[in-house]
PDB file of C-alpha atoms and ligand atoms in Angstrom:
ATOM      1  CA  MET A 131      91.400  25.017 -28.202  1.00  0.00           C
ATOM      2  CA  THR A 132      90.057  25.996 -24.787  1.00  0.00           C
ATOM      3  CA  ASP A 133      90.201  29.793 -24.586  1.00  0.00           C
ATOM      4  CA  SER A 134      86.719  31.177 -24.653  1.00  0.00           C
ATOM      5  CA  THR A 135      85.696  34.648 -25.806  1.00  0.00           C
ATOM      6  CA  ILE A 136      82.935  37.129 -25.120  1.00  0.00           C
ATOM      7  CA  PHE A 137      80.900  35.324 -27.800  1.00  0.00           C
ATOM      8  CA  ASP A 138      80.680  32.194 -25.599  1.00  0.00           C
ATOM      9  CA  LYS A 139      79.011  34.354 -22.963  1.00  0.00           C
ATOM     10  CA  ILE A 140      76.515  35.558 -25.595  1.00  0.00           C
ATOM     11  CA  ILE A 141      75.871  31.966 -26.748  1.00  0.00           C
ATOM     12  CA  ASN A 142      75.313  30.893 -23.132  1.00  0.00           C
ATOM     13  CA  LYS A 143      73.111  33.961 -22.449  1.00  0.00           C
ATOM     14  CA  GLU A 144      75.461  35.081 -19.674  1.00  0.00           C
ATOM     15  CA  ILE A 145      75.595  38.559 -21.172  1.00  0.00           C
ATOM     16  CA  PRO A 146      72.866  40.213 -23.219  1.00  0.00           C
ATOM     17  CA  ALA A 147      72.868  40.588 -26.982  1.00  0.00           C
ATOM     18  CA  GLU A 148      70.197  41.449 -29.519  1.00  0.00           C
ATOM     19  CA  ILE A 149      69.827  37.964 -30.965  1.00  0.00           C
ATOM     20  CA  ILE A 150      67.972  37.911 -34.268  1.00  0.00           C
ATOM     21  CA  TYR A 151      68.455  34.252 -35.242  1.00  0.00           C
ATOM     22  CA  GLU A 152      69.285  31.019 -33.425  1.00  0.00           C
ATOM     23  CA  ASP A 153      69.348  27.344 -34.314  1.00  0.00           C
ATOM     24  CA  GLU A 154      71.252  24.291 -33.128  1.00  0.00           C
ATOM     25  CA  HIS A 155      74.569  25.322 -34.664  1.00  0.00           C
ATOM     26  CA  THR A 156      74.378  29.033 -35.414  1.00  0.00           C
ATOM     27  CA  LEU A 157      73.618  32.330 -33.697  1.00  0.00           C
ATOM     28  CA  ALA A 158      73.182  35.815 -35.188  1.00  0.00           C
ATOM     29  CA  PHE A 159      73.095  39.013 -33.160  1.00  0.00           C
ATOM     30  CA  LYS A 160      73.503  42.753 -33.682  1.00  0.00           C
ATOM     31  CA  ASP A 161      77.033  44.110 -33.515  1.00  0.00           C
ATOM     32  CA  ILE A 162      77.496  46.310 -30.451  1.00  0.00           C
ATOM     33  CA  ASN A 163      79.344  48.917 -32.549  1.00  0.00           C
ATOM     34  CA  PRO A 164      77.476  48.953 -35.881  1.00  0.00           C
ATOM     35  CA  GLN A 165      79.312  50.108 -38.999  1.00  0.00           C
ATOM     36  CA  ALA A 166      76.234  50.056 -41.256  1.00  0.00           C
ATOM     37  CA  PRO A 167      72.465  50.469 -40.791  1.00  0.00           C
ATOM     38  CA  PHE A 168      72.265  46.658 -40.507  1.00  0.00           C
ATOM     39  CA  HIS A 169      75.348  45.108 -38.889  1.00  0.00           C
ATOM     40  CA  VAL A 170      74.902  41.585 -37.603  1.00  0.00           C
ATOM     41  CA  LEU A 171      77.440  38.955 -36.569  1.00  0.00           C
ATOM     42  CA  VAL A 172      76.698  35.355 -37.562  1.00  0.00           C
ATOM     43  CA  ILE A 173      78.681  32.832 -35.531  1.00  0.00           C
ATOM     44  CA  PRO A 174      78.958  29.075 -35.069  1.00  0.00           C
ATOM     45  CA  LYS A 175      78.062  27.976 -31.537  1.00  0.00           C
ATOM     46  CA  GLN A 176      81.119  25.740 -31.572  1.00  0.00           C
ATOM     47  CA  ARG A 177      84.177  27.943 -31.284  1.00  0.00           C
ATOM     48  CA  ILE A 178      86.557  28.046 -34.239  1.00  0.00           C
ATOM     49  CA  ALA A 179      89.207  30.645 -33.390  1.00  0.00           C
ATOM     50  CA  THR A 180      90.184  31.889 -36.866  1.00  0.00           C
ATOM     51  CA  ILE A 181      89.765  31.016 -40.538  1.00  0.00           C
ATOM     52  CA  ASN A 182      93.118  29.232 -40.194  1.00  0.00           C
ATOM     53  CA  ASP A 183      91.331  26.663 -38.027  1.00  0.00           C
ATOM     54  CA  VAL A 184      88.690  25.794 -40.625  1.00  0.00           C
ATOM     55  CA  ASN A 185      89.081  22.234 -41.919  1.00  0.00           C
ATOM     56  CA  GLU A 186      87.148  19.355 -43.487  1.00  0.00           C
ATOM     57  CA  ASP A 187      85.629  18.420 -40.120  1.00  0.00           C
ATOM     58  CA  ASN A 188      84.133  21.813 -39.277  1.00  0.00           C
ATOM     59  CA  ALA A 189      83.531  23.215 -42.790  1.00  0.00           C
ATOM     60  CA  HIS A 190      79.788  22.523 -42.488  1.00  0.00           C
ATOM     61  CA  LEU A 191      79.619  24.959 -39.539  1.00  0.00           C
ATOM     62  CA  VAL A 192      81.116  27.675 -41.738  1.00  0.00           C
ATOM     63  CA  GLY A 193      78.726  26.803 -44.567  1.00  0.00           C
ATOM     64  CA  ASN A 194      75.835  27.235 -42.136  1.00  0.00           C
ATOM     65  CA  LEU A 195      76.917  30.841 -41.534  1.00  0.00           C
ATOM     66  CA  TYR A 196      76.257  31.620 -45.199  1.00  0.00           C
ATOM     67  CA  VAL A 197      72.952  29.752 -45.180  1.00  0.00           C
ATOM     68  CA  VAL A 198      71.829  31.914 -42.261  1.00  0.00           C
ATOM     69  CA  ALA A 199      73.193  35.067 -43.919  1.00  0.00           C
ATOM     70  CA  ALA A 200      71.126  34.345 -47.037  1.00  0.00           C
ATOM     71  CA  LYS A 201      68.003  33.757 -44.919  1.00  0.00           C
ATOM     72  CA  LEU A 202      68.498  36.996 -42.995  1.00  0.00           C
ATOM     73  CA  ALA A 203      69.095  38.980 -46.186  1.00  0.00           C
ATOM     74  CA  LYS A 204      65.777  37.780 -47.606  1.00  0.00           C
ATOM     75  CA  GLN A 205      63.937  38.183 -44.305  1.00  0.00           C
ATOM     76  CA  HIS A 206      65.173  41.755 -43.782  1.00  0.00           C
ATOM     77  CA  GLY A 207      64.608  42.756 -47.397  1.00  0.00           C
ATOM     78  CA  PHE A 208      68.077  43.550 -48.715  1.00  0.00           C
ATOM     79  CA  ALA A 209      68.901  40.358 -50.647  1.00  0.00           C
ATOM     80  CA  GLU A 210      68.069  42.079 -53.924  1.00  0.00           C
ATOM     81  CA  ASP A 211      69.930  45.356 -53.306  1.00  0.00           C
ATOM     82  CA  GLY A 212      72.928  43.478 -51.930  1.00  0.00           C
ATOM     83  CA  TYR A 213      75.134  43.522 -48.887  1.00  0.00           C
ATOM     84  CA  ARG A 214      78.639  42.753 -47.664  1.00  0.00           C
ATOM     85  CA  VAL A 215      79.782  39.743 -45.642  1.00  0.00           C
ATOM     86  CA  VAL A 216      83.260  39.881 -44.129  1.00  0.00           C
ATOM     87  CA  MET A 217      85.274  37.510 -41.990  1.00  0.00           C
ATOM     88  CA  ASN A 218      88.443  39.048 -40.583  1.00  0.00           C
ATOM     89  CA  CYS A 219      91.469  36.858 -39.812  1.00  0.00           C
ATOM     90  CA  ASN A 220      94.178  37.683 -37.281  1.00  0.00           C
ATOM     91  CA  GLU A 221      95.906  41.027 -36.843  1.00  0.00           C
ATOM     92  CA  HIS A 222      96.212  42.196 -40.452  1.00  0.00           C
ATOM     93  CA  GLY A 223      92.635  41.181 -41.132  1.00  0.00           C
ATOM     94  CA  GLY A 224      91.452  43.269 -38.195  1.00  0.00           C
ATOM     95  CA  GLN A 225      90.172  40.365 -36.083  1.00  0.00           C
ATOM     96  CA  THR A 226      89.593  41.277 -32.440  1.00  0.00           C
ATOM     97  CA  VAL A 227      87.383  38.409 -31.231  1.00  0.00           C
ATOM     98  CA  TYR A 228      88.925  34.977 -31.732  1.00  0.00           C
ATOM     99  CA  HIS A 229      85.732  33.079 -32.466  1.00  0.00           C
ATOM    100  CA  ILE A 230      85.001  33.248 -36.191  1.00  0.00           C
ATOM    101  CA  HIS A 231      82.084  35.426 -37.217  1.00  0.00           C
ATOM    102  CA  LEU A 232      80.587  36.691 -40.422  1.00  0.00           C
ATOM    103  CA  HIS A 233      79.984  40.405 -40.335  1.00  0.00           C
ATOM    104  CA  MET A 234      76.784  41.109 -42.327  1.00  0.00           C
ATOM    105  CA  LEU A 235      76.674  44.748 -43.400  1.00  0.00           C
ATOM    106  CA  ALA A 236      73.682  46.127 -45.255  1.00  0.00           C
ATOM    107  CA  GLY A 237      71.374  49.067 -45.718  1.00  0.00           C
ATOM    108  CA  GLN A 238      73.618  51.231 -47.878  1.00  0.00           C
ATOM    109  CA  ALA A 239      76.167  50.786 -50.671  1.00  0.00           C
ATOM    110  CA  MET A 240      79.540  49.645 -49.323  1.00  0.00           C
ATOM    111  CA  GLY A 241      82.887  51.138 -50.274  1.00  0.00           C
ATOM    112  CA  TRP A 242      85.677  49.156 -51.895  1.00  0.00           C
ATOM    113  CA  PRO A 243      88.601  48.534 -51.504  1.00  0.00           C
ATOM    114  CA  PRO A 244      88.708  48.200 -47.727  1.00  0.00           C
ATOM    115  CA  TYR A 245      92.352  49.194 -47.156  1.00  0.00           C
ATOM    116  CA  GLN A 246      93.371  52.819 -46.811  1.00  0.00           C
ATOM    117  CA  ASN A 247      97.151  52.927 -47.222  1.00  0.00           C
ATOM    118  CA  LYS A 248      98.539  50.677 -49.907  1.00  0.00           C
ATOM    119  CA  LYS A 249     102.001  49.799 -48.631  1.00  0.00           C
ATOM    120  CA  LYS A 250     103.067  46.927 -50.868  1.00  0.00           C
ATOM    121  CA  GLU A 251     102.956  46.008 -54.516  1.00  0.00           C
ATOM    122  CA  LEU A 252     100.305  43.495 -55.504  1.00  0.00           C
ATOM    123  CA  PHE A 253     101.466  39.982 -56.219  1.00  0.00           C
TER     124      PHE A 253
HETATM  125  P1  5GP B 509      86.338  41.517 -35.494  1.00  0.00           P
HETATM  126  O1  5GP B 509      87.086  42.804 -35.220  1.00  0.00           O
HETATM  127  O2  5GP B 509      86.900  40.394 -34.650  1.00  0.00           O
HETATM  128  O3  5GP B 509      86.222  41.158 -36.919  1.00  0.00           O
HETATM  129  O4  5GP B 509      84.857  41.798 -35.028  1.00  0.00           O
HETATM  130  C1  5GP B 509      84.439  41.704 -33.708  1.00  0.00           C
HETATM  131  C2  5GP B 509      83.121  42.433 -33.615  1.00  0.00           C
HETATM  132  O5  5GP B 509      82.495  42.066 -32.411  1.00  0.00           O
HETATM  133  C3  5GP B 509      83.267  43.964 -33.604  1.00  0.00           C
HETATM  134  O6  5GP B 509      82.561  44.504 -34.705  1.00  0.00           O
HETATM  135  C4  5GP B 509      82.674  44.362 -32.266  1.00  0.00           C
HETATM  136  O7  5GP B 509      81.933  45.564 -32.325  1.00  0.00           O
HETATM  137  C5  5GP B 509      81.804  43.171 -31.895  1.00  0.00           C
HETATM  138  N1  5GP B 509      81.667  42.939 -30.475  1.00  0.00           N
HETATM  139  C6  5GP B 509      82.676  42.881 -29.563  1.00  0.00           C
HETATM  140  N2  5GP B 509      82.192  42.636 -28.344  1.00  0.00           N
HETATM  141  C7  5GP B 509      80.838  42.538 -28.488  1.00  0.00           C
HETATM  142  C8  5GP B 509      79.783  42.285 -27.551  1.00  0.00           C
HETATM  143  O8  5GP B 509      79.972  42.095 -26.350  1.00  0.00           O
HETATM  144  N3  5GP B 509      78.518  42.257 -28.055  1.00  0.00           N
HETATM  145  C9  5GP B 509      78.262  42.447 -29.384  1.00  0.00           C
HETATM  146  N4  5GP B 509      76.994  42.397 -29.766  1.00  0.00           N
HETATM  147  N5  5GP B 509      79.234  42.681 -30.287  1.00  0.00           N
HETATM  148  C10 5GP B 509      80.510  42.728 -29.836  1.00  0.00           C
END
């Protein structure tokens, strides 16, 4: 897996981003096109392209994303009210950047379900 994405440039500080959290393995920064009052992306510094590439060897990096999400929720005061975390996968999931990221959306109640046009029967 060699293809890099725009997120590598953010990790390497080659392009600016509003970083709100950083540690050895994880980075969190504001989404450039926010869909909620608080919209932050939490990413592993090591690139994992999609959820399909998560395995026993890198699962701890994914776990860290949730640890950071929980910290940020408490720190920014919306842990109690609640929030949405989303990780999109490939085309049908709406993924556009192929470096996994947790979307953290907060600051208002979220709608559900997320799809607009139900085209198929449920299994
Ligand atoms: P996806 O569609 O892959 O689930 O989410 C990618 C997210 O990355 C989108 O919400 C998009 O707004 C955000 N994004 C894309 N490019 C940049 C960028 O250069 N900087 C920041 N901060 N966010 C970006």
